[in-house]
Amino acid sequence: MSQPILMTVDDDPAVSRSVARDLRRRYGKDYRVIRADSGADALDALREIKLRGDAVAAILADYRMPQMDGIAFLEKAMDLFPHARRALLTAYADTDAAIQAINVVDVDHYLLKPWDPPEEKLYPVIDALVETWKAVGDKPVEEVKLIGHRFNSPSFHMRDFLARNAVPYRWYSVEDDEGRRILQAAEATAADIPVVVTPDGTVLKHPSGSEIADAVGLSTRPAQEFYDLVVIGGGPAGLGAAVYGASEGLRTVLVEKKATGGQAGTSSRIENYLGFPDGVSGAQLTDRARRQAQKFGAEVLTARDVVGLEARGSSRVVTFGDGSEIAAHSVILASGVTYRALDAEGIEELSGRGVYYGSAATEAPECKGEHVYIVGGANSAGQAAVFFSRHASDVTILVRGESLESSMSHYLIEQIAGIENIHVRTHTTVKQAHGDEHLERLTLCENGVTETVESGHLFIFIGAAPRTEWLGDAIHRDEHGFVCTGPDLTANGQRPAGWTLDRDPHYLESSVPGVFVAGDVRAQSVKRVASAVGEGAMAVTLVHRYLEEQ
């Protein structure tokens, strides 16, 4: 196969020659640089490249082009080369329009013209595109086959598990001929769903998370029995702790129950995270963080449920659901929070069958032409509304309060106001969910007046519950279950009961010495991705201080 291709598309010949020249100067030894003067010409070239079997690593397209602008072109280019990385070239005056347009397609970056000096403004962006393309690759991937039913809750959870762990899979419904044929070949029946067939032909009937994780090559077993640092939870705080812990030489293992990313990992687009002016999906951000942690040597264990944490002398011991244990000098608890259950009749029975907690991006294709309802008024609900507006005919946000202003970022409120098929209903709650096999109708209450509406999709984003009951009494928590740390433990002028050291707890340290807390699970924490990452890094600094004291 010939060299992979970097393509640049611009209707201005001078700009086109300039960007091609700069790309060849830096990447000419390893990549073939080609340029086109219009979106139509570029698509013709991409079709020829596809027929020849060559690879396209990255595409740079001008935002303003006649007949076909950069966004429209990149949408069509994605159909031909879905793994190619994408960037927009735009003038300063079009920056706002370009950023808003980027939400239409999954563009990685935008570049302002002119980009002089390229060493500072062009090459770092292209380096990031190329690095991501190399990690993802452009080769055919072996897919897991997943056979289930659209309105079967275990089938939904299995789809969500595979998607969030970036495991390539193909979905087959038991209602389709192909799905039934695969079931027959697997010597399984509809009663066995979900059924998973791995690329090597292994058949798993109604597998658990750990079983499927083992089968598809995810790491579930620790390589050692003792570590310097165990990080519990793979959200932004846990990933931040793993990156900084491993990069600073600590033997680090991160343990995650479901998939790295936490709630942030399910976000369709995070637009207020520092350093990503055109936004980044939660999956992209957390995938990069996971790869970064592993690059520094951190182990990442998936599908491991932590059920106990205790101090045994100088060791801190973590117990898994299967009874096995690992020990370490220190622990960072970064288990995050989960969405609170919606207290309405019928919700629990229809969970995973039309009622979902979080964005459940795997359901997006099923929402085409449907009316989707979203419960919640914070950023996560707003981001989901913007995402589903590209698929559903209508999206309605249901808010208990009088407006979004008190709980949602201003940029997101403005974005929602500009999308025609998103509607906001205030002073409105869900009273009941109706349906037999799946959600069919919702009973809503607005200012005391009830009505029943047709809908097959309800996504819930209400509040946060820390789920810390498993910690026991040794680790102090507030009345809501969030873990108290540092100054909160000595607010009455006394150290916490059972504290054994001749000093006060460090700022992020819990009531058990050597157990630190970062992110949303910590009492009084700021519920933002950036602050969670910062606390993860800060906790590692305090771990070093603790270890030096021993």
GROMACS .gro file of N, CA and C in nm, residues 75-164:
model
  270
   75GLU      N    1  -1.916   1.604   0.558
   75GLU     CA    2  -2.021   1.505   0.580
   75GLU      C    3  -2.014   1.395   0.475
   76LYS      N    4  -1.998   1.434   0.349
   76LYS     CA    5  -1.991   1.335   0.240
   76LYS      C    6  -1.860   1.257   0.246
   77ALA      N    7  -1.752   1.324   0.282
   77ALA     CA    8  -1.622   1.257   0.291
   77ALA      C    9  -1.623   1.150   0.399
   78MET      N   10  -1.696   1.173   0.506
   78MET     CA   11  -1.703   1.075   0.614
   78MET      C   12  -1.763   0.943   0.568
   79ASP      N   13  -1.854   0.950   0.469
   79ASP     CA   14  -1.913   0.826   0.418
   79ASP      C   15  -1.809   0.741   0.347
   80LEU      N   16  -1.710   0.805   0.285
   80LEU     CA   17  -1.606   0.733   0.213
   80LEU      C   18  -1.492   0.689   0.305
   81PHE      N   19  -1.451   0.779   0.395
   81PHE     CA   20  -1.339   0.750   0.485
   81PHE      C   21  -1.377   0.790   0.629
   82PRO      N   22  -1.455   0.704   0.695
   82PRO     CA   23  -1.505   0.742   0.829
   82PRO      C   24  -1.396   0.756   0.934
   83HIS      N   25  -1.279   0.695   0.911
   83HIS     CA   26  -1.172   0.702   1.011
   83HIS      C   27  -1.076   0.819   0.988
   84ALA      N   28  -1.088   0.886   0.874
   84ALA     CA   29  -1.000   1.000   0.848
   84ALA      C   30  -1.032   1.112   0.947
   85ARG      N   31  -0.930   1.179   0.996
   85ARG     CA   32  -0.951   1.291   1.089
   85ARG      C   33  -0.983   1.416   1.008
   86ARG      N   34  -1.056   1.509   1.068
   86ARG     CA   35  -1.114   1.621   0.992
   86ARG      C   36  -1.089   1.754   1.061
   87ALA      N   37  -1.057   1.856   0.981
   87ALA     CA   38  -1.037   1.991   1.034
   87ALA      C   39  -1.093   2.092   0.935
   88LEU      N   40  -1.143   2.203   0.988
   88LEU     CA   41  -1.194   2.312   0.907
   88LEU      C   42  -1.092   2.425   0.901
   89LEU      N   43  -1.076   2.485   0.784
   89LEU     CA   44  -0.998   2.606   0.767
   89LEU      C   45  -1.095   2.723   0.761
   90THR      N   46  -1.075   2.824   0.843
   90THR     CA   47  -1.172   2.932   0.849
   90THR      C   48  -1.105   3.065   0.877
   91ALA      N   49  -1.166   3.171   0.832
   91ALA     CA   50  -1.119   3.306   0.863
   91ALA      C   51  -1.167   3.345   1.002
   92TYR      N   52  -1.100   3.442   1.061
   92TYR     CA   53  -1.135   3.484   1.197
   92TYR      C   54  -1.280   3.529   1.206
   93ALA      N   55  -1.328   3.599   1.102
   93ALA     CA   56  -1.465   3.652   1.104
   93ALA      C   57  -1.569   3.540   1.105
   94ASP      N   58  -1.531   3.421   1.061
   94ASP     CA   59  -1.626   3.310   1.055
   94ASP      C   60  -1.610   3.213   1.171
   95THR      N   61  -1.533   3.248   1.270
   95THR     CA   62  -1.504   3.154   1.378
   95THR      C   63  -1.631   3.106   1.447
   96ASP      N   64  -1.719   3.199   1.487
   96ASP     CA   65  -1.841   3.158   1.558
   96ASP      C   66  -1.927   3.067   1.473
   97ALA      N   67  -1.942   3.103   1.346
   97ALA     CA   68  -2.023   3.020   1.256
   97ALA      C   69  -1.961   2.882   1.239
   98ALA      N   70  -1.828   2.878   1.229
   98ALA     CA   71  -1.760   2.750   1.211
   98ALA      C   72  -1.778   2.662   1.334
   99ILE      N   73  -1.765   2.722   1.453
   99ILE     CA   74  -1.780   2.644   1.576
   99ILE      C   75  -1.921   2.587   1.586
  100GLN      N   76  -2.022   2.669   1.553
  100GLN     CA   77  -2.159   2.620   1.558
  100GLN      C   78  -2.183   2.512   1.454
  101ALA      N   79  -2.124   2.530   1.335
  101ALA     CA   80  -2.141   2.431   1.229
  101ALA      C   81  -2.073   2.301   1.263
  102ILE      N   82  -1.966   2.307   1.340
  102ILE     CA   83  -1.892   2.186   1.378
  102ILE      C   84  -1.981   2.090   1.454
  103ASN      N   85  -2.082   2.142   1.523
  103ASN     CA   86  -2.172   2.054   1.596
  103ASN      C   87  -2.252   1.963   1.503
  104VAL      N   88  -2.258   1.997   1.374
  104VAL     CA   89  -2.333   1.915   1.280
  104VAL      C   90  -2.259   1.786   1.248
  105VAL      N   91  -2.127   1.795   1.233
  105VAL     CA   92  -2.046   1.676   1.205
  105VAL      C   93  -1.934   1.667   1.308
  106ASP      N   94  -1.879   1.551   1.320
  106ASP     CA   95  -1.777   1.527   1.422
  106ASP      C   96  -1.641   1.571   1.370
  107VAL      N   97  -1.619   1.703   1.368
  107VAL     CA   98  -1.492   1.760   1.324
  107VAL      C   99  -1.396   1.766   1.443
  108ASP      N  100  -1.270   1.737   1.418
  108ASP     CA  101  -1.173   1.730   1.527
  108ASP      C  102  -1.118   1.867   1.567
  109HIS      N  103  -1.092   1.956   1.467
  109HIS     CA  104  -1.031   2.086   1.496
  109HIS      C  105  -1.080   2.187   1.392
  110TYR      N  106  -1.056   2.315   1.424
  110TYR     CA  107  -1.063   2.415   1.319
  110TYR      C  108  -0.934   2.497   1.325
  111LEU      N  109  -0.895   2.551   1.210
  111LEU     CA  110  -0.771   2.627   1.196
  111LEU      C  111  -0.803   2.765   1.141
  112LEU      N  112  -0.748   2.866   1.205
  112LEU     CA  113  -0.766   3.003   1.157
  112LEU      C  114  -0.664   3.035   1.048
  113LYS      N  115  -0.710   3.104   0.945
  113LYS     CA  116  -0.620   3.151   0.839
  113LYS      C  117  -0.586   3.298   0.866
  114PRO      N  118  -0.460   3.340   0.852
  114PRO     CA  119  -0.342   3.259   0.818
  114PRO      C  120  -0.291   3.184   0.941
  115TRP      N  121  -0.213   3.079   0.917
  115TRP     CA  122  -0.165   2.994   1.027
  115TRP      C  123  -0.016   3.013   1.052
  116ASP      N  124   0.037   3.128   1.015
  116ASP     CA  125   0.179   3.156   1.039
  116ASP      C  126   0.203   3.189   1.187
  117PRO      N  127   0.312   3.139   1.246
  117PRO     CA  128   0.404   3.040   1.188
  117PRO      C  129   0.344   2.900   1.198
  118PRO      N  130   0.361   2.816   1.095
  118PRO     CA  131   0.300   2.683   1.098
  118PRO      C  132   0.351   2.597   1.212
  119GLU      N  133   0.474   2.622   1.258
  119GLU     CA  134   0.528   2.543   1.369
  119GLU      C  135   0.445   2.557   1.496
  120GLU      N  136   0.377   2.673   1.510
  120GLU     CA  137   0.297   2.699   1.629
  120GLU      C  138   0.148   2.676   1.606
  121LYS      N  139   0.100   2.705   1.484
  121LYS     CA  140  -0.044   2.706   1.463
  121LYS      C  141  -0.097   2.593   1.376
  122LEU      N  142  -0.015   2.541   1.287
  122LEU     CA  143  -0.061   2.436   1.196
  122LEU      C  144  -0.015   2.298   1.240
  123TYR      N  145   0.116   2.282   1.258
  123TYR     CA  146   0.171   2.150   1.282
  123TYR      C  147   0.121   2.082   1.410
  124PRO      N  148   0.103   2.154   1.522
  124PRO     CA  149   0.048   2.085   1.639
  124PRO      C  150  -0.090   2.024   1.614
  125VAL      N  151  -0.172   2.094   1.534
  125VAL     CA  152  -0.305   2.041   1.502
  125VAL      C  153  -0.294   1.917   1.415
  126ILE      N  154  -0.210   1.924   1.311
  126ILE     CA  155  -0.194   1.808   1.222
  126ILE      C  156  -0.131   1.691   1.298
  127ASP      N  157  -0.036   1.721   1.386
  127ASP     CA  158   0.024   1.614   1.467
  127ASP      C  159  -0.084   1.540   1.546
  128ALA      N  160  -0.177   1.616   1.606
  128ALA     CA  161  -0.284   1.554   1.684
  128ALA      C  162  -0.376   1.471   1.596
  129LEU      N  163  -0.408   1.523   1.477
  129LEU     CA  164  -0.493   1.448   1.384
  129LEU      C  165  -0.428   1.317   1.344
  130VAL      N  166  -0.301   1.325   1.308
  130VAL     CA  167  -0.229   1.206   1.262
  130VAL      C  168  -0.215   1.104   1.375
  131GLU      N  169  -0.184   1.152   1.495
  131GLU     CA  170  -0.170   1.062   1.609
  131GLU      C  171  -0.301   0.988   1.636
  132THR      N  172  -0.413   1.061   1.631
  132THR     CA  173  -0.542   0.998   1.654
  132THR      C  174  -0.574   0.897   1.544
  133TRP      N  175  -0.544   0.934   1.419
  133TRP     CA  176  -0.570   0.842   1.307
  133TRP      C  177  -0.487   0.714   1.322
  134LYS      N  178  -0.363   0.729   1.361
  134LYS     CA  179  -0.279   0.610   1.380
  134LYS      C  180  -0.335   0.519   1.490
  135ALA      N  181  -0.387   0.581   1.596
  135ALA     CA  182  -0.441   0.502   1.707
  135ALA      C  183  -0.567   0.427   1.665
  136VAL      N  184  -0.651   0.496   1.588
  136VAL     CA  185  -0.777   0.434   1.545
  136VAL      C  186  -0.754   0.339   1.429
  137GLY      N  187  -0.666   0.382   1.337
  137GLY     CA  188  -0.636   0.300   1.222
  137GLY      C  189  -0.739   0.316   1.113
  138ASP      N  190  -0.708   0.264   0.997
  138ASP     CA  191  -0.799   0.272   0.883
  138ASP      C  192  -0.811   0.135   0.816
  139LYS      N  193  -0.791   0.032   0.898
  139LYS     CA  194  -0.799  -0.103   0.845
  139LYS      C  195  -0.933  -0.165   0.885
  140PRO      N  196  -0.980  -0.261   0.808
  140PRO     CA  197  -1.102  -0.331   0.848
  140PRO      C  198  -1.084  -0.391   0.987
  141VAL      N  199  -1.185  -0.376   1.070
  141VAL     CA  200  -1.176  -0.427   1.206
  141VAL      C  201  -1.268  -0.548   1.221
  142GLU      N  202  -1.225  -0.638   1.305
  142GLU     CA  203  -1.307  -0.755   1.334
  142GLU      C  204  -1.414  -0.715   1.434
  143GLU      N  205  -1.538  -0.743   1.400
  143GLU     CA  206  -1.649  -0.697   1.481
  143GLU      C  207  -1.708  -0.811   1.563
  144VAL      N  208  -1.751  -0.775   1.682
  144VAL     CA  209  -1.831  -0.865   1.764
  144VAL      C  210  -1.974  -0.862   1.710
  145LYS      N  211  -2.039  -0.976   1.707
  145LYS     CA  212  -2.180  -0.983   1.668
  145LYS      C  213  -2.263  -0.984   1.795
  146LEU      N  214  -2.361  -0.897   1.803
  146LEU     CA  215  -2.450  -0.889   1.919
  146LEU      C  216  -2.593  -0.909   1.871
  147ILE      N  217  -2.657  -1.013   1.921
  147ILE     CA  218  -2.793  -1.044   1.879
  147ILE      C  219  -2.884  -1.022   1.999
  148GLY      N  220  -2.985  -0.941   1.980
  148GLY     CA  221  -3.077  -0.911   2.089
  148GLY      C  222  -3.207  -0.855   2.036
  149HIS      N  223  -3.282  -0.795   2.125
  149HIS     CA  224  -3.409  -0.734   2.090
  149HIS      C  225  -3.404  -0.587   2.127
  150ARG      N  226  -3.459  -0.505   2.040
  150ARG     CA  227  -3.454  -0.361   2.062
  150ARG      C  228  -3.512  -0.323   2.198
  151PHE      N  229  -3.617  -0.391   2.241
  151PHE     CA  230  -3.684  -0.354   2.366
  151PHE      C  231  -3.656  -0.454   2.477
  152ASN      N  232  -3.535  -0.508   2.475
  152ASN     CA  233  -3.489  -0.596   2.581
  152ASN      C  234  -3.383  -0.522   2.661
  153SER      N  235  -3.407  -0.500   2.791
  153SER     CA  236  -3.317  -0.418   2.871
  153SER      C  237  -3.175  -0.473   2.875
  154PRO      N  238  -3.153  -0.605   2.897
  154PRO     CA  239  -3.014  -0.655   2.894
  154PRO      C  240  -2.946  -0.633   2.759
  155SER      N  241  -3.023  -0.640   2.650
  155SER     CA  242  -2.964  -0.614   2.518
  155SER      C  243  -2.916  -0.470   2.508
  156PHE      N  244  -2.997  -0.376   2.558
  156PHE     CA  245  -2.956  -0.236   2.556
  156PHE      C  246  -2.829  -0.216   2.639
  157HIS      N  247  -2.824  -0.274   2.758
  157HIS     CA  248  -2.707  -0.254   2.844
  157HIS      C  249  -2.582  -0.315   2.782
  158MET      N  250  -2.597  -0.426   2.709
  158MET     CA  251  -2.482  -0.485   2.643
  158MET      C  252  -2.434  -0.396   2.529
  159ARG      N  253  -2.526  -0.340   2.451
  159ARG     CA  254  -2.488  -0.246   2.344
  159ARG      C  255  -2.415  -0.126   2.404
  160ASP      N  256  -2.467  -0.075   2.514
  160ASP     CA  257  -2.407   0.042   2.578
  160ASP      C  258  -2.268   0.009   2.630
  161PHE      N  259  -2.251  -0.110   2.688
  161PHE     CA  260  -2.121  -0.152   2.741
  161PHE      C  261  -2.018  -0.160   2.629
  162LEU      N  262  -2.053  -0.225   2.518
  162LEU     CA  263  -1.959  -0.238   2.407
  162LEU      C  264  -1.925  -0.102   2.347
  163ALA      N  265  -2.026  -0.017   2.328
  163ALA     CA  266  -2.002   0.113   2.267
  163ALA      C  267  -1.912   0.199   2.355
  164ARG      N  268  -1.938   0.202   2.485
  164ARG     CA  269  -1.862   0.288   2.573
  164ARG      C  270  -1.719   0.239   2.593
   0.00000   0.00000   0.00000
